[in-house]
XYZ file of C-alpha atoms in Angstrom:
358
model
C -14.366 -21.263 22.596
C -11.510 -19.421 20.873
C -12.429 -15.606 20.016
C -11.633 -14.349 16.858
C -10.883 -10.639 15.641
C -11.835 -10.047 12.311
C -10.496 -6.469 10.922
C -12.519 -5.833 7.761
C -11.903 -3.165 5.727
C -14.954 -1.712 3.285
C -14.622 0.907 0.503
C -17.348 2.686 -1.078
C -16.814 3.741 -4.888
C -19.558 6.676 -4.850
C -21.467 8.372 -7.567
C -18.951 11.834 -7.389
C -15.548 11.024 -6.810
C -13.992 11.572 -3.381
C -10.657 13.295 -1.838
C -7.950 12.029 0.183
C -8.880 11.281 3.878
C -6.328 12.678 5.993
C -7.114 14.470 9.342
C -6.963 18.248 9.164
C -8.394 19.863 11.795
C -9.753 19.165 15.613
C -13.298 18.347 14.828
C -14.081 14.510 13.959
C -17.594 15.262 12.590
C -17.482 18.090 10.075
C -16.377 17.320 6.185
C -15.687 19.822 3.571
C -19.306 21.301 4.126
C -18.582 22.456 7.992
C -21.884 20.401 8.980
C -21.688 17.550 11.690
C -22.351 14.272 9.095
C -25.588 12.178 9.662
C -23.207 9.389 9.633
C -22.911 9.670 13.530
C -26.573 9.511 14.125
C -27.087 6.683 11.651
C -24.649 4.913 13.459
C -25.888 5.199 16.851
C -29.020 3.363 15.633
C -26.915 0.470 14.017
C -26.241 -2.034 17.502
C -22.641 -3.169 17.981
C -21.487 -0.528 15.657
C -19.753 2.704 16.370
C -17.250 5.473 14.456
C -14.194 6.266 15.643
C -12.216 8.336 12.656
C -11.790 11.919 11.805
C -12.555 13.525 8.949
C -10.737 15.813 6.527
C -12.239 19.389 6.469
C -11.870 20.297 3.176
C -11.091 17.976 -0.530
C -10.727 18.875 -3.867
C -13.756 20.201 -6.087
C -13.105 17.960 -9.424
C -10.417 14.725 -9.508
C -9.141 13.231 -12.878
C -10.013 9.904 -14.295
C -7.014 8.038 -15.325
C -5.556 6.124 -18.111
C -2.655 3.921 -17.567
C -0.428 1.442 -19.424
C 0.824 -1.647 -18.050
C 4.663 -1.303 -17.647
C 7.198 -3.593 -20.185
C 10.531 -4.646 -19.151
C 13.885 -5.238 -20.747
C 14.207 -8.754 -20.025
C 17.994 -8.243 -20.205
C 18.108 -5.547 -18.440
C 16.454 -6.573 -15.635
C 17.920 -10.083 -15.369
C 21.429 -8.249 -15.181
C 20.284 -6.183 -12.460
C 18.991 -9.056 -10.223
C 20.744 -12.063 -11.170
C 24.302 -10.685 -11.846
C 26.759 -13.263 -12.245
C 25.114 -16.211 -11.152
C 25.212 -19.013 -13.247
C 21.326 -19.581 -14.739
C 20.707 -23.356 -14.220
C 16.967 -23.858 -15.379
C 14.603 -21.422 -17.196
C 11.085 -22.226 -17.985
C 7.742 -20.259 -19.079
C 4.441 -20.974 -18.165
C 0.843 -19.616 -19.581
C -0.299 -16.321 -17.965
C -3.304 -15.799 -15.991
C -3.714 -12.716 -16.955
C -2.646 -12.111 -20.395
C -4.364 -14.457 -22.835
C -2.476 -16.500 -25.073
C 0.752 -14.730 -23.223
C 4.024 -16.386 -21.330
C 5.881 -15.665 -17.981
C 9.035 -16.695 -17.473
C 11.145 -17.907 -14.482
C 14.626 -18.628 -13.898
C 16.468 -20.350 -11.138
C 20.227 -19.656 -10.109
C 21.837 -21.051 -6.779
C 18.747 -20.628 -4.365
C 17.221 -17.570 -6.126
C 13.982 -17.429 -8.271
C 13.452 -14.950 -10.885
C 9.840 -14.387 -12.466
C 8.966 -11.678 -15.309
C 5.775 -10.684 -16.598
C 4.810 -7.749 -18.169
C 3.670 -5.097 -15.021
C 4.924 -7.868 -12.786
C 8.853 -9.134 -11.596
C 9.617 -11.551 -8.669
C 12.841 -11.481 -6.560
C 12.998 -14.551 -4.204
C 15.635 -16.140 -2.330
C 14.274 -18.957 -1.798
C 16.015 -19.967 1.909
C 13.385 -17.104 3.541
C 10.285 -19.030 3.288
C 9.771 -18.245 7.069
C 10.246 -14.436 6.603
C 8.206 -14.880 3.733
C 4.938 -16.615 5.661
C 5.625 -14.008 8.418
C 4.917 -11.198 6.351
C 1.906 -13.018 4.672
C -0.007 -13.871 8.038
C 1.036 -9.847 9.006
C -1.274 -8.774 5.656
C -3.888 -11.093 6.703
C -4.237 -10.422 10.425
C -2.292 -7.362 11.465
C -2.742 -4.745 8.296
C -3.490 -2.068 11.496
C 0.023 -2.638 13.136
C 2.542 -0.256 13.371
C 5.351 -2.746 13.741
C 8.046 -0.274 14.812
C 10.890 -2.190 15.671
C 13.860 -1.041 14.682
C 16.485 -4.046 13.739
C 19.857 -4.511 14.712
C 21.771 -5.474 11.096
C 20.436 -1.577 9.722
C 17.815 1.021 10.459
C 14.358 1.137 8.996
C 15.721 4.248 6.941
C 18.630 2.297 5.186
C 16.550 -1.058 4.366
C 13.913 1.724 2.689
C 17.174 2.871 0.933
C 18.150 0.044 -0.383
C 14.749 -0.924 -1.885
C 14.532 2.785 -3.498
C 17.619 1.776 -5.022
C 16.754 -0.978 -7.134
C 12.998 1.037 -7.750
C 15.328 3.755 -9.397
C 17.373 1.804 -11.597
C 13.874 0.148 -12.972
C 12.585 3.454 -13.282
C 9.696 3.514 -10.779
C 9.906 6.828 -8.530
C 6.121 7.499 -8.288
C 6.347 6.132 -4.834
C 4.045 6.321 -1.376
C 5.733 7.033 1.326
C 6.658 3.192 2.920
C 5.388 0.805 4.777
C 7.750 -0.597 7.288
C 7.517 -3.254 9.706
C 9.674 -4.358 11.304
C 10.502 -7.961 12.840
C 12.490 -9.053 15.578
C 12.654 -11.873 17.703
C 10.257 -11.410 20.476
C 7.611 -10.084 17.742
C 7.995 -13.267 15.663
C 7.264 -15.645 18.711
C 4.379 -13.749 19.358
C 2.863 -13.795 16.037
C 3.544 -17.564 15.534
C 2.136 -17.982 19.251
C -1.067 -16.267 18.000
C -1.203 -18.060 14.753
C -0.909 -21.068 16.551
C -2.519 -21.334 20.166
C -1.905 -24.717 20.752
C 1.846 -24.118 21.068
C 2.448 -26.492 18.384
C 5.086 -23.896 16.040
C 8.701 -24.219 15.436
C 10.517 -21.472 17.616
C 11.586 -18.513 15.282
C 15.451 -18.623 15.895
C 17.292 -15.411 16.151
C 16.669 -13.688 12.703
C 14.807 -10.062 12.414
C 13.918 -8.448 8.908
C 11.845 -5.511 7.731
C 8.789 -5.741 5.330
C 8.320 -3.012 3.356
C 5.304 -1.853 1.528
C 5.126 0.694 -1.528
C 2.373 1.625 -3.945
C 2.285 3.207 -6.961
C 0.992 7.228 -6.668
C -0.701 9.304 -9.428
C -1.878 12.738 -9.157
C -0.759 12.091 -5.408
C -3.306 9.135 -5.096
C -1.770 5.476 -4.583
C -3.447 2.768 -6.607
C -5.027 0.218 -4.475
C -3.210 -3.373 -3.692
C -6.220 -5.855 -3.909
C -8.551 -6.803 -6.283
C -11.964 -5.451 -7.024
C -14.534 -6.956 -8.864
C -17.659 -5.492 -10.596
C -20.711 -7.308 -9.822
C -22.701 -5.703 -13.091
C -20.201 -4.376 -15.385
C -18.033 -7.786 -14.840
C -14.469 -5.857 -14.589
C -12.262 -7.475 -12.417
C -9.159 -5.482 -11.339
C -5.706 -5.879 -11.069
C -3.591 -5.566 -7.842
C -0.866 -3.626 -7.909
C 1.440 -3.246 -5.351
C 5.414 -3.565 -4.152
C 6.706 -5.311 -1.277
C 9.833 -6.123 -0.223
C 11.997 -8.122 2.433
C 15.302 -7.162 3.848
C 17.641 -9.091 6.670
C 20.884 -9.077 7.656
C 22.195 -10.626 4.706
C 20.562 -8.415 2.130
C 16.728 -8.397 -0.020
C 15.469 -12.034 1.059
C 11.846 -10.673 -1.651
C 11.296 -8.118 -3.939
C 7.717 -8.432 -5.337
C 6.430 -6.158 -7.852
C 2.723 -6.986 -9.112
C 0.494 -4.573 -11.332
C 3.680 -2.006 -11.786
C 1.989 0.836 -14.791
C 3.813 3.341 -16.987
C 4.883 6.402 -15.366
C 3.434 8.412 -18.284
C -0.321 8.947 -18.100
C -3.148 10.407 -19.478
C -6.120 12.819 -17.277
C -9.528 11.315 -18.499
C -12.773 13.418 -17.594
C -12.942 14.881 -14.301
C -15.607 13.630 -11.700
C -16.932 15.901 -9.501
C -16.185 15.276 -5.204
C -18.593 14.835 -2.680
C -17.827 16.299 0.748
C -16.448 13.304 2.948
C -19.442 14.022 5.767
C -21.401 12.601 3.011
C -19.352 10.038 1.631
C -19.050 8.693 5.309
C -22.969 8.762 5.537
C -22.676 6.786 1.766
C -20.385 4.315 4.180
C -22.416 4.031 7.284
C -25.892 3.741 5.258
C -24.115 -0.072 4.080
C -23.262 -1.222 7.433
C -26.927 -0.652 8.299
C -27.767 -3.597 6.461
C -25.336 -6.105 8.407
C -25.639 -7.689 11.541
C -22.953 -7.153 13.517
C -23.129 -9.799 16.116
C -20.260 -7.881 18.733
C -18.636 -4.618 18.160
C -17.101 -3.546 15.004
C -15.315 -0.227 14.837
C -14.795 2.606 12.050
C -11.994 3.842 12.423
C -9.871 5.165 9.371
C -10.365 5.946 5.334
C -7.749 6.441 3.014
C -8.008 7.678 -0.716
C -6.874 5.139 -3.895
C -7.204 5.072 -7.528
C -9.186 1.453 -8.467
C -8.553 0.185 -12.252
C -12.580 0.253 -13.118
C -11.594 -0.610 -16.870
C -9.147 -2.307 -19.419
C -8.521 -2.387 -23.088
C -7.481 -5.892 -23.697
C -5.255 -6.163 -20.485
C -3.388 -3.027 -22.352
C -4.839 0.268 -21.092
C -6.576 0.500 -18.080
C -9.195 3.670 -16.308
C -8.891 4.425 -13.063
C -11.314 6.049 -10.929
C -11.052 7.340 -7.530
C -12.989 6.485 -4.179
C -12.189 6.775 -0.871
C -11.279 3.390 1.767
C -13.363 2.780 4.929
C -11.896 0.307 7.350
C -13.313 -0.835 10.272
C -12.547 -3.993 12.679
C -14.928 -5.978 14.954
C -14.912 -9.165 16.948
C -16.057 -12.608 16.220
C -16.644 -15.632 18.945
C -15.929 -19.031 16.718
C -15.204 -22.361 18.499
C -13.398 -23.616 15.293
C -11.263 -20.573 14.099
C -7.522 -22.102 14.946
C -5.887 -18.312 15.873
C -5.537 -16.365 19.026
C -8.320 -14.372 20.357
C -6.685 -10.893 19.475
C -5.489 -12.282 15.579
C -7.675 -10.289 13.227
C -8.563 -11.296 9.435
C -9.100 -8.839 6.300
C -12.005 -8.523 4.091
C -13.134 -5.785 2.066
C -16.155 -4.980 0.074
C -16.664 -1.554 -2.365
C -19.622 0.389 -3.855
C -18.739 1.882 -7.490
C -19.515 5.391 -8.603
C -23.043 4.117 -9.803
C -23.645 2.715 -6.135
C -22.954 -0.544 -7.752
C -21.543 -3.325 -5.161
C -18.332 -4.581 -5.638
C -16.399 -7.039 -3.727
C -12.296 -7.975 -3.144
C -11.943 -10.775 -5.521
């Protein structure tokens, strides 16, 4: 019987809107009130579940509700800037799925694909579909990885560069800090060994690349990359991320999905509950699942969520804080590696509504 990790990450939207989660400080139990959270307790009594994260010790009083636009391009603009020279030898739109009644368009040159949408452009050369399923079965299994390899063709610093470089000239400089993983030889055998246990994989060859992750940041808060949808209110959101690939012979994918407006406007301000008790919030959830082996808490991270849209035009965001945690599955049919893990994540609205990834 093949074992299965399963790394599931759960975020809890709660009734007074939370601060970043960042350590600060030695102790792993105290929040912004100085008092050890029940959370620890509570999870002592929940079998084959444990906490392993650290806490901030202080957060912010009162955080902003946003409201964003979803960013429009200069189609000629932008083709200039990515297709250059080459010759355009097909061009075709297709209905949105987003944007009723709307049109995105793609264009081929050579063995590139160009998409634009508004909030959303696609850079693809299309001979890296291997880099490109790589990187996908890294999101879905590995999100906890710190992939730091450097590569030989450039360091991790100059294939960030060069991605910031094309984000300038498009105007998007509201940036995380990256995500970088990198990929080399040995590392892609692995993986496809993993994803594959049988043996049965085509060897990887002798090509490396960096994937690179940014998100959008407002009032120092990313927006989240996946989708959230509201189980009473009915709002599904939009993900919004940007991800790139880079080898030796230059940006094999630049994806940008759910890209807003720079300019923005503060809605009300929600008050912040101390993260001891937004933890507790956390905890008080897993209660109510069985966890059949161990699972593990072990990180949080602050976002904005898009709770709310005006006709796929404006959109609110709120913010909550990120609780990740990863356990251990036994399945006789799951086809990957014993230490492969999968990502799910469910979320709990500021009206202790719950939500789920959609």
């Amino acid at each position: 019987m093949l074992k299965k990790t399963a790394l599931l990450s759960v975020v809890f939207m709660l009734a007074i809107m939370l601060s970043g989660c960042f350590p600060d400080g030695s102790s792993p139990y105290l929040g912004n009130s100085g008092q050890i959270s029940d959370a620890w307790q509570l999870a002592e009594s929940i079998e084959n579940f444990e906490l392993d994260l650290t806490l901030p010790q202080t957060s912010p009083e009162e955080l902003p509700v946003l409201e964003l636009g979803i960013r429009q391009w200069d189609t000629e603009k932008v083709l200039e800037m990515f297709m250059g020279d080459k010759e355009i030898t097909d061009r075709r739109e297709f209905d949105s799925d987003y944007y009723d009644g709307e049109k995105y368009s793609v264009y081929w040159a050579d063995d590139v694909m160009f998409v634009i949408e508004k909030g959303r452009l696609s850079y693809t050369r299309l001979s890296g579909t291997r880099e490109r399923s790589l990187c996908s079965f890294l999101d879905i299994y590995y999100e906890n990885e710190p992939y730091d390899v450097e590569c030989s063709f450039m360091t991790r610093e100059e294939a960030v560069g060069k991605v910031r470089e094309i984000l300038d000239k498009l105007g998007i400089t509201n940036l995380s800090e990256p995500d970088v993983r990198g990929v080399d030889v040995p590392l892609a055998e692995k993986l496809l060994k993993k994803s594959s246990p049988s043996g049965n994989y085509e060897p990887w060859g002798d090509d490396e690349f960096y994937y690179i992750t940014f998100f959008q940041v407002y009032e120092d808060i990313p927006i989240n990359r996946w989708n959230v949808r509201g189980l009473e209110n009915k709002y599904v959101s939009k993900e919004s991320y940007i991800t790139a690939i880079a080898d030796k012979n230059g940006i094999v994918e630049l994806s940008l999905s759910g890209i807003y407006s720079a300019e923005y406007k503060q809605g009300d301000k929600v008050s912040v509950t101390s993260a001891s008790d937004a933890l507790t919030t956390a905890v008080s959830n897993m209660a109510e699942t069985d966890f059949p082996t161990l699972c593990t808490m072990y990180g949080c991270k602050l976002i904005y969520v898009n709770t709310a849209n005006d006709k796929n035009i404006s959109f609110t965001f709120a913010p909550v804080w990120e609780f990740s945690y990863c356990c251990c599955y036994d399945s006789g049919n799951f086809a990957y590696a014993a230490d492969n893990r999968t990502i799910e994540r469910s979320y709990v609205d500021y009206k202790n509504n719950f939500l789920k990834e959609y």
